Coordinates of C-alpha atoms and ligand atoms in Angstrom, one line a residue:
M1 CA 0.0 0.0 0.0
T2 CA 1.3 3.5 -0.9
I3 CA 0.3 6.7 0.9
V4 CA -0.1 9.3 -1.8
R5 CA 0.3 13.0 -1.1
D6 CA 0.3 14.2 -4.7
F7 CA -2.8 12.8 -6.4
S8 CA -1.4 13.5 -9.8
S9 CA 1.2 10.8 -9.2
I10 CA -1.4 8.0 -8.8
R11 CA -1.0 5.4 -11.4
A12 CA -3.5 2.6 -12.2
G13 CA -2.8 -0.8 -10.6
G14 CA -2.0 -1.5 -7.0
E15 CA -3.4 -0.2 -3.7
V16 CA -3.1 3.3 -2.5
T17 CA -4.2 5.4 0.4
V18 CA -5.4 8.9 -0.2
S19 CA -6.2 11.5 2.5
G20 CA -8.3 14.7 2.3
W21 CA -11.7 16.2 2.8
A22 CA -14.9 14.7 1.5
Q23 CA -16.0 17.4 -1.0
D24 CA -19.2 15.9 -2.3
V25 CA -21.0 12.7 -3.0
R26 CA -23.2 11.9 -6.0
N27 CA -25.4 8.9 -5.8
L28 CA -26.6 7.5 -9.1
G29 CA -28.5 4.5 -8.1
G30 CA -26.2 1.5 -8.6
I31 CA -23.0 3.6 -8.4
S32 CA -21.9 6.5 -6.2
F33 CA -18.9 8.9 -6.5
L34 CA -17.1 10.7 -3.7
T35 CA -14.8 13.6 -4.6
L36 CA -11.9 13.7 -2.2
R37 CA -10.0 16.9 -2.1
G38 CA -6.4 17.0 -0.8
G39 CA -3.8 19.7 -0.8
S40 CA -2.7 18.7 -4.3
G41 CA -6.1 18.5 -5.9
E42 CA -9.1 16.1 -6.2
V43 CA -9.4 12.4 -6.8
Q44 CA -12.5 10.4 -7.5
I45 CA -13.6 7.5 -5.3
T46 CA -15.9 5.3 -7.3
M47 CA -18.3 3.0 -5.5
P48 CA -20.2 0.4 -7.6
K49 CA -22.8 -0.6 -4.9
K50 CA -22.5 -4.3 -5.6
K51 CA -18.8 -4.5 -5.4
I52 CA -18.2 -2.5 -2.2
D53 CA -18.6 -3.8 1.4
P54 CA -22.1 -2.5 2.4
A55 CA -20.9 -0.9 5.7
L56 CA -18.1 1.0 3.8
F57 CA -20.6 2.0 1.1
E58 CA -23.0 3.4 3.8
L59 CA -20.1 5.2 5.5
L60 CA -18.7 6.9 2.4
T61 CA -22.0 7.8 0.8
K62 CA -23.4 9.4 4.0
I63 CA -20.2 11.1 5.1
P64 CA -20.9 14.8 5.9
R65 CA -19.2 17.2 3.5
E66 CA -15.8 18.4 4.5
S67 CA -15.1 15.5 6.9
A68 CA -11.4 14.6 7.1
V69 CA -10.9 11.0 5.8
S70 CA -8.3 8.5 4.6
I71 CA -9.4 6.0 2.0
T72 CA -7.6 2.9 0.9
G73 CA -8.4 1.2 -2.4
E74 CA -7.3 0.1 -5.8
A75 CA -6.3 2.7 -8.3
K76 CA -8.0 1.9 -11.7
E77 CA -7.7 3.5 -15.0
S78 CA -10.6 5.8 -15.9
G79 CA -11.4 7.8 -19.0
Q80 CA -14.0 9.9 -17.0
T81 CA -11.7 11.7 -14.5
A82 CA -9.2 14.5 -15.0
L83 CA -6.4 12.4 -13.4
G84 CA -7.2 9.4 -15.6
V85 CA -7.6 7.2 -12.6
E86 CA -10.3 6.5 -10.0
I87 CA -10.1 4.6 -6.7
I88 CA -12.3 1.7 -5.7
P89 CA -12.3 1.8 -1.9
S90 CA -11.7 -1.2 0.3
S91 CA -11.4 0.6 3.7
A92 CA -11.7 4.1 5.1
V93 CA -10.9 5.9 8.3
V94 CA -12.8 9.1 9.3
H95 CA -10.4 11.2 11.3
G96 CA -12.7 14.1 11.8
E97 CA -16.4 14.2 11.0
A98 CA -17.6 17.7 9.9
A99 CA -20.6 19.2 11.6
S100 CA -23.3 20.7 9.4
P101 CA -24.3 23.1 8.2
L102 CA -20.9 24.3 7.1
P103 CA -20.0 27.9 8.2
L104 CA -18.9 28.6 4.7
G105 CA -19.2 26.7 1.5
V106 CA -15.9 25.5 0.0
V107 CA -17.1 24.7 -3.6
D108 CA -20.2 26.9 -3.6
K109 CA -20.2 29.4 -6.4
V110 CA -21.8 32.0 -4.1
N111 CA -19.2 34.6 -3.1
A112 CA -19.2 34.9 0.6
E113 CA -18.6 38.3 2.3
M114 CA -15.0 39.1 3.4
D115 CA -16.1 39.1 7.0
T116 CA -17.7 35.6 6.8
R117 CA -14.6 34.3 5.0
L118 CA -12.2 35.8 7.6
N119 CA -14.3 34.6 10.6
N120 CA -14.0 31.1 9.1
R121 CA -10.6 31.4 7.7
F122 CA -9.7 27.7 8.3
M123 CA -12.6 26.7 6.0
D124 CA -12.0 29.6 3.5
L125 CA -8.4 28.3 3.1
R126 CA -9.7 24.9 1.9
K127 CA -10.5 26.7 -1.3
P128 CA -7.5 26.2 -3.7
E129 CA -7.7 29.8 -4.8
A130 CA -7.4 31.1 -1.3
R131 CA -4.5 28.8 -0.5
A132 CA -2.7 29.6 -3.7
V133 CA -2.3 33.2 -2.5
F134 CA -0.3 32.0 0.5
E135 CA 1.8 29.6 -1.5
L136 CA 2.7 32.5 -3.7
R137 CA 3.4 34.7 -0.7
S138 CA 5.7 32.1 0.7
M139 CA 7.6 32.0 -2.6
A140 CA 7.8 35.8 -2.6
S141 CA 9.4 35.7 0.9
S142 CA 11.9 33.1 -0.2
L143 CA 12.7 35.1 -3.3
I144 CA 13.3 38.2 -1.2
S145 CA 15.7 36.3 1.1
E146 CA 17.5 34.8 -1.9
A147 CA 17.8 38.2 -3.7
M148 CA 19.1 39.8 -0.5
A149 CA 21.7 37.1 0.1
A150 CA 22.8 37.4 -3.5
E151 CA 23.6 41.1 -2.8
G152 CA 25.4 40.5 0.4
F153 CA 22.7 41.5 2.8
V154 CA 22.6 39.8 6.3
G155 CA 19.2 38.8 7.6
V156 CA 18.5 40.2 11.0
S157 CA 15.7 40.2 13.7
T158 CA 15.2 43.3 15.7
P159 CA 13.0 43.8 18.8
K160 CA 9.2 44.2 18.5
I161 CA 8.8 45.4 22.0
V162 CA 10.4 48.8 22.0
A163 CA 10.8 52.0 24.1
S164 CA 10.1 54.5 21.3
G165 CA 8.6 54.7 17.8
A166 CA 10.0 56.2 14.7
E167 CA 7.0 56.7 12.5
G168 CA 4.9 59.1 14.7
G169 CA 3.3 58.8 18.1
A170 CA -0.3 58.5 16.9
T171 CA 0.1 55.0 15.6
L172 CA 1.9 53.4 18.5
F173 CA 0.3 50.5 20.4
G174 CA 1.2 50.8 24.1
V175 CA 2.3 47.8 26.2
D176 CA 2.6 47.6 29.9
Y177 CA 6.1 46.4 30.3
F178 CA 6.5 45.4 34.0
G179 CA 5.1 48.8 35.0
R180 CA 7.1 50.7 32.4
K181 CA 5.6 52.1 29.2
A182 CA 6.6 50.2 26.1
Y183 CA 5.3 50.0 22.5
L184 CA 4.9 47.5 19.7
A185 CA 7.4 48.3 17.0
Q186 CA 6.0 50.3 14.0
S187 CA 9.1 49.3 12.0
P188 CA 12.7 48.2 12.5
Q189 CA 13.8 51.7 11.4
L190 CA 15.8 52.7 14.5
Y191 CA 17.5 49.3 14.9
K192 CA 18.5 48.8 11.3
Q193 CA 20.0 52.3 11.3
M194 CA 22.0 51.5 14.5
L195 CA 23.4 48.5 12.7
M196 CA 24.8 50.7 10.0
S197 CA 27.4 51.9 12.5
T198 CA 28.6 48.3 13.2
G199 CA 30.2 46.9 10.0
L200 CA 27.1 44.9 9.2
D201 CA 26.9 47.1 6.2
R202 CA 23.8 45.6 4.5
V203 CA 21.0 44.2 6.5
F204 CA 17.4 43.1 5.8
E205 CA 14.5 41.9 7.9
I206 CA 11.1 40.4 7.1
G207 CA 9.1 40.7 10.3
P208 CA 5.9 42.0 11.9
A209 CA 5.2 45.8 12.2
F210 CA 2.3 47.3 14.2
R211 CA 0.4 50.4 13.6
A212 CA -2.5 51.7 15.8
E213 CA -3.9 53.1 12.6
N214 CA -7.6 53.9 12.7
S215 CA -8.0 53.5 9.0
N216 CA -10.7 51.3 7.7
T217 CA -9.4 50.9 4.1
N218 CA -8.6 48.0 1.9
R219 CA -4.9 48.7 2.3
H220 CA -4.4 49.3 6.0
V221 CA -4.2 46.7 8.8
T222 CA -2.9 47.1 12.3
E223 CA -0.3 44.3 12.0
F224 CA 1.6 43.8 8.8
T225 CA 4.7 42.2 7.5
S226 CA 7.5 44.6 6.7
F227 CA 10.5 43.8 4.5
D228 CA 13.1 46.3 5.4
G229 CA 16.5 46.8 3.9
E230 CA 19.3 49.2 4.9
M231 CA 22.7 49.7 3.3
A232 CA 25.7 51.7 4.5
W233 CA 28.4 53.7 2.6
I234 CA 25.9 54.8 -0.1
G235 CA 26.7 57.8 -2.4
G236 CA 23.0 58.8 -2.7
Q237 CA 19.5 57.5 -2.5
G238 CA 19.7 56.3 -6.2
E239 CA 21.7 53.3 -5.0
V240 CA 18.9 52.4 -2.6
M241 CA 16.2 52.8 -5.3
A242 CA 18.3 50.6 -7.7
M243 CA 18.6 47.8 -5.0
L244 CA 14.8 47.9 -4.2
E245 CA 14.0 47.8 -8.0
K246 CA 16.3 44.8 -8.5
T247 CA 14.7 43.0 -5.6
V248 CA 11.1 43.6 -6.7
N249 CA 12.0 42.5 -10.2
R250 CA 13.6 39.3 -8.9
V251 CA 10.3 38.6 -7.0
L252 CA 8.3 39.2 -10.1
S253 CA 10.3 37.0 -12.4
G254 CA 10.7 34.3 -9.7
L255 CA 6.9 34.1 -9.2
R256 CA 6.4 33.8 -12.9
E257 CA 8.8 30.8 -12.9
R258 CA 7.9 29.1 -9.7
G259 CA 4.3 30.0 -9.2
A260 CA 2.9 29.0 -12.6
A261 CA 0.6 26.3 -11.0
Q262 CA -0.8 28.7 -8.4
L263 CA -1.2 31.5 -10.8
E264 CA -3.2 29.3 -13.0
I265 CA -5.5 28.4 -10.1
L266 CA -6.0 32.2 -9.6
G267 CA -6.3 32.9 -13.3
R268 CA -3.7 35.7 -12.9
D269 CA -0.5 36.8 -14.7
V270 CA 2.3 38.4 -12.9
E271 CA 3.7 41.7 -14.2
A272 CA 6.9 41.3 -16.3
P273 CA 9.8 42.8 -14.5
G274 CA 10.4 46.2 -15.9
A275 CA 13.6 48.2 -15.6
P276 CA 14.3 50.9 -15.0
Y277 CA 11.2 52.1 -13.1
P278 CA 10.3 55.7 -14.0
V279 CA 11.1 58.2 -11.3
L280 CA 8.5 61.0 -10.9
S281 CA 9.1 63.9 -8.6
Y282 CA 6.6 64.8 -6.0
S283 CA 6.0 68.1 -7.8
E284 CA 5.2 66.3 -11.0
C285 CA 2.7 64.1 -9.2
L286 CA 1.0 67.2 -7.9
E287 CA 0.6 68.3 -11.5
M288 CA -0.7 64.9 -12.6
A289 CA -3.2 65.0 -9.7
A290 CA -4.3 68.5 -10.8
E291 CA -4.8 67.2 -14.4
S292 CA -7.3 64.7 -12.9
G293 CA -9.1 67.4 -11.2
L294 CA -7.7 67.0 -7.7
R295 CA -6.7 70.2 -5.8
L296 CA -3.6 69.4 -3.8
Q297 CA -1.4 72.1 -2.3
E298 CA 2.4 71.9 -2.2
G299 CA 3.2 70.0 1.1
D300 CA 0.0 68.0 1.0
D301 CA 0.2 64.2 1.3
L302 CA -0.7 62.8 -2.1
G303 CA -3.2 60.6 -0.3
T304 CA -5.2 57.7 -1.7
E305 CA -6.9 59.8 -4.4
G306 CA -3.7 61.5 -5.5
E307 CA -1.8 58.2 -5.7
K308 CA -4.7 56.7 -7.7
A309 CA -4.7 59.6 -10.1
V310 CA -1.0 59.3 -10.7
G311 CA -1.4 55.5 -11.1
E312 CA -4.0 55.9 -13.8
I313 CA -1.8 58.2 -15.8
M314 CA 1.3 56.0 -15.4
E315 CA -0.8 52.9 -16.4
S316 CA -1.8 54.7 -19.6
R317 CA 1.9 55.2 -20.3
G318 CA 2.5 51.5 -19.7
H319 CA 4.1 51.6 -16.2
S320 CA 2.7 49.7 -13.2
L321 CA 5.7 50.4 -11.0
Y322 CA 7.3 53.8 -10.5
F323 CA 9.1 55.8 -7.9
I324 CA 8.0 59.1 -6.5
S325 CA 10.9 61.0 -5.1
E326 CA 11.8 64.3 -3.4
Y327 CA 8.9 64.6 -1.0
P328 CA 8.8 67.7 1.0
E329 CA 10.9 67.1 4.1
E330 CA 8.0 68.2 6.2
A331 CA 6.0 65.2 5.1
K332 CA 8.7 62.7 6.0
P333 CA 9.9 61.3 9.3
F334 CA 12.8 62.9 11.3
Y335 CA 15.4 60.3 10.2
I336 CA 15.2 61.4 6.5
M337 CA 17.9 63.6 5.0
E338 CA 16.9 67.0 3.8
K339 CA 17.9 68.3 0.4
P340 CA 20.0 71.3 1.1
G341 CA 18.6 74.7 0.2
T342 CA 15.2 73.2 -0.8
P343 CA 12.0 72.3 1.1
Y344 CA 12.5 68.7 -0.2
S345 CA 14.2 65.6 1.1
Y346 CA 16.2 62.6 -0.1
S347 CA 13.2 60.3 0.1
F348 CA 11.1 58.2 -2.2
D349 CA 8.0 56.0 -2.4
L350 CA 7.6 53.0 -4.7
D351 CA 4.0 52.9 -6.0
F352 CA 2.4 49.9 -7.7
K353 CA -0.7 50.7 -9.8
G354 CA -1.7 53.7 -7.9
Q355 CA -0.8 52.5 -4.4
E356 CA 2.2 53.1 -2.2
I357 CA 3.9 49.8 -1.4
S358 CA 7.2 51.1 -0.1
S359 CA 8.9 54.2 1.4
G360 CA 12.6 54.8 1.6
G361 CA 15.4 57.2 1.3
Q362 CA 18.7 58.4 2.4
R363 CA 19.0 58.9 6.2
E364 CA 20.5 61.8 8.1
H365 CA 23.7 60.2 9.5
R366 CA 25.2 63.5 10.9
I367 CA 24.3 63.9 14.5
G368 CA 23.9 67.8 14.3
P369 CA 21.3 67.9 11.5
L370 CA 19.6 64.8 13.0
L371 CA 19.1 66.6 16.3
E372 CA 17.8 69.6 14.4
R373 CA 15.3 67.5 12.5
M374 CA 14.1 65.9 15.8
A375 CA 13.6 69.4 17.2
K376 CA 11.6 70.4 14.1
K377 CA 9.3 67.4 14.6
G378 CA 8.9 68.1 18.3
L379 CA 10.7 65.0 19.4
D380 CA 12.7 64.8 22.6
P381 CA 16.2 63.4 22.0
A382 CA 16.2 61.9 25.5
D383 CA 13.6 59.4 24.2
F384 CA 16.0 58.3 21.6
S385 CA 19.3 58.4 23.5
R386 CA 20.4 54.8 22.7
Y387 CA 19.6 55.3 19.0
L388 CA 21.5 58.6 19.0
D389 CA 24.6 57.1 20.6
A390 CA 25.2 55.1 17.4
F391 CA 25.5 58.4 15.5
R392 CA 28.1 59.9 17.9
Y393 CA 31.0 57.5 17.2
G394 CA 31.3 57.2 13.5
M395 CA 28.1 56.6 11.5
P396 CA 28.5 56.1 7.8
P397 CA 26.1 57.5 5.2
H398 CA 23.3 55.1 4.7
G399 CA 19.8 54.6 3.4
G400 CA 17.1 51.9 3.0
W401 CA 13.5 51.1 2.5
G402 CA 10.5 49.4 4.1
I403 CA 8.0 47.6 1.9
G404 CA 4.8 45.9 3.1
V405 CA 4.9 42.3 2.0
D406 CA 1.1 42.1 2.3
R407 CA 0.6 45.1 0.0
L408 CA 3.3 43.8 -2.4
V409 CA 1.6 40.4 -2.7
S410 CA -1.9 41.9 -3.0
K411 CA -0.8 44.3 -5.8
I412 CA 1.2 41.6 -7.7
L413 CA -1.8 39.3 -7.6
D414 CA -4.3 42.2 -8.2
L415 CA -6.3 41.3 -5.0
P416 CA -8.9 43.9 -4.1
N417 CA -8.1 44.0 -0.4
V418 CA -4.7 43.6 1.4
R419 CA -6.5 41.3 3.9
E420 CA -6.7 38.6 1.2
A421 CA -3.0 38.3 1.4
I422 CA -2.9 38.0 5.2
L423 CA -3.9 34.7 6.8
F424 CA -5.4 36.1 10.0
P425 CA -5.6 39.9 9.5
R426 CA -5.8 42.4 12.4
D427 CA -7.6 45.6 11.9
T428 CA -9.5 48.1 14.0
A429 CA -12.5 45.8 14.2
R430 CA -10.8 42.4 14.1
L431 CA -8.8 40.6 16.8
E432 CA -10.0 37.1 16.0
P433 CA -9.4 34.5 14.7
Ligands
ATP501 P1 0.2 54.9 4.0 O1 0.5 56.3 3.6 O2 -0.3 54.1 2.8 O3 -0.6 54.7 5.2 P2 2.7 54.9 5.4 O4 3.3 56.1 4.7 O5 2.2 55.0 6.7 O6 1.6 54.2 4.4 P3 5.3 53.8 5.8 O7 5.4 54.2 7.2 O8 6.1 54.5 4.8 O9 3.8 53.8 5.3 O10 5.6 52.2 5.7 C1 6.2 51.6 4.6 C2 5.4 50.5 4.0 O11 4.8 49.7 5.0 C3 4.1 51.1 3.2 O12 4.5 51.5 1.9 C4 3.3 49.8 3.2 O13 3.6 48.9 2.2 C5 3.5 49.2 4.6 N1 2.5 49.7 5.5 C6 2.6 50.8 6.3 N2 1.5 50.9 7.1 C7 0.7 49.8 6.8 C8 -0.6 49.3 7.2 N3 -1.2 50.0 8.2 N4 -1.1 48.2 6.7 C9 -0.4 47.5 5.7 N5 0.8 47.9 5.2 C10 1.4 49.0 5.8

């Protein structure tokens, strides 16, 4: 007897054991069919009434949909099934009988609401198209790690319980840390920058980031996965942009190669890697937004609508991915370097079809200007003293990026909501499952 995990490897002749969920049963009088769905697809269990043990026939034809079961039987050639084989059962073990009704249909054509799907995520993930997203996401993470290793980046893990934030106080989640005030990290920003003074010249991290963001949008969640990179001894932010572009392109081409089966399940194509990505200035984007009838002032955040308007114009020019650079320094966090003599900064966003997926830039590595920026932002250096220490004893010029893996995956796969790319999303309303 052979236990088969990949149903497509079943060959006629001999006994096999297949495991999965009882998807549905069709009774046609003298013969019944059970579709068993495993991780690798479906296999048909064929039960001619007269040839099957009556107790086994009864068990398998009455089995509640979605019960977990292992079935042993003979694999026979069949012209009627996609696999070209069917299984005539001789025994079965029901590991977990499913209650009914089901909280969510697995094969039903009806589209369930996002909330119902997320409340019953274990069942939702039994759908091959829901699972395919996470198989592709896993490939994307591996591709990122491979791309980073190829460029000499060291993978690091920085603390997620921290004493201060870098991205603005309004979005910090507080934690009671043995009577002291602590926070959940909004990003690895401060730590990856400190590492730039150590000789670990290129670091990256894929880890959780938390934002107490009261935004109920299809692109914001309160816990997301951030892929951060930081590199020392740079001559300018162009080197950072080039590295990010190369990495995103490697993810795109890697998914096209490795993810063909999953992409077919989803009925999606992945963008061809395009280089170089166009670079728009923030000011150009304001003009583009104005062309679309939006009234944005210099210094305004482009916002969802502005990003969308720019995205539409760029799409009409054949570009899905593009950088927006030289944001006003005022709109950017304290650690970003200002562009001397201008109101702008050495910073950029990477947008994908009208949505920001990444922010980055050159950091202020000189302690004097860094303290001035903190003062401008109303931050107390005393709250950042351990971070600032790393700038007092020889900090090289450096820069980097943060890119949301959830947003990257949802944009690549053209999913309407970032939550589709997160197994168990957290947002203002959702803390379970
Ligand atoms: P936005 O303006 O879209 O709210 P942000 O400017 O707050 O984003 P950054 O602080 O620049 O975002 O973070 C870098 C990246 O991290 C973003 O481009 C995005 O991919 C991801 N990210 C940030 N906040 C969230 C969130 N709440 N949910 C999902 N991803 C996020």
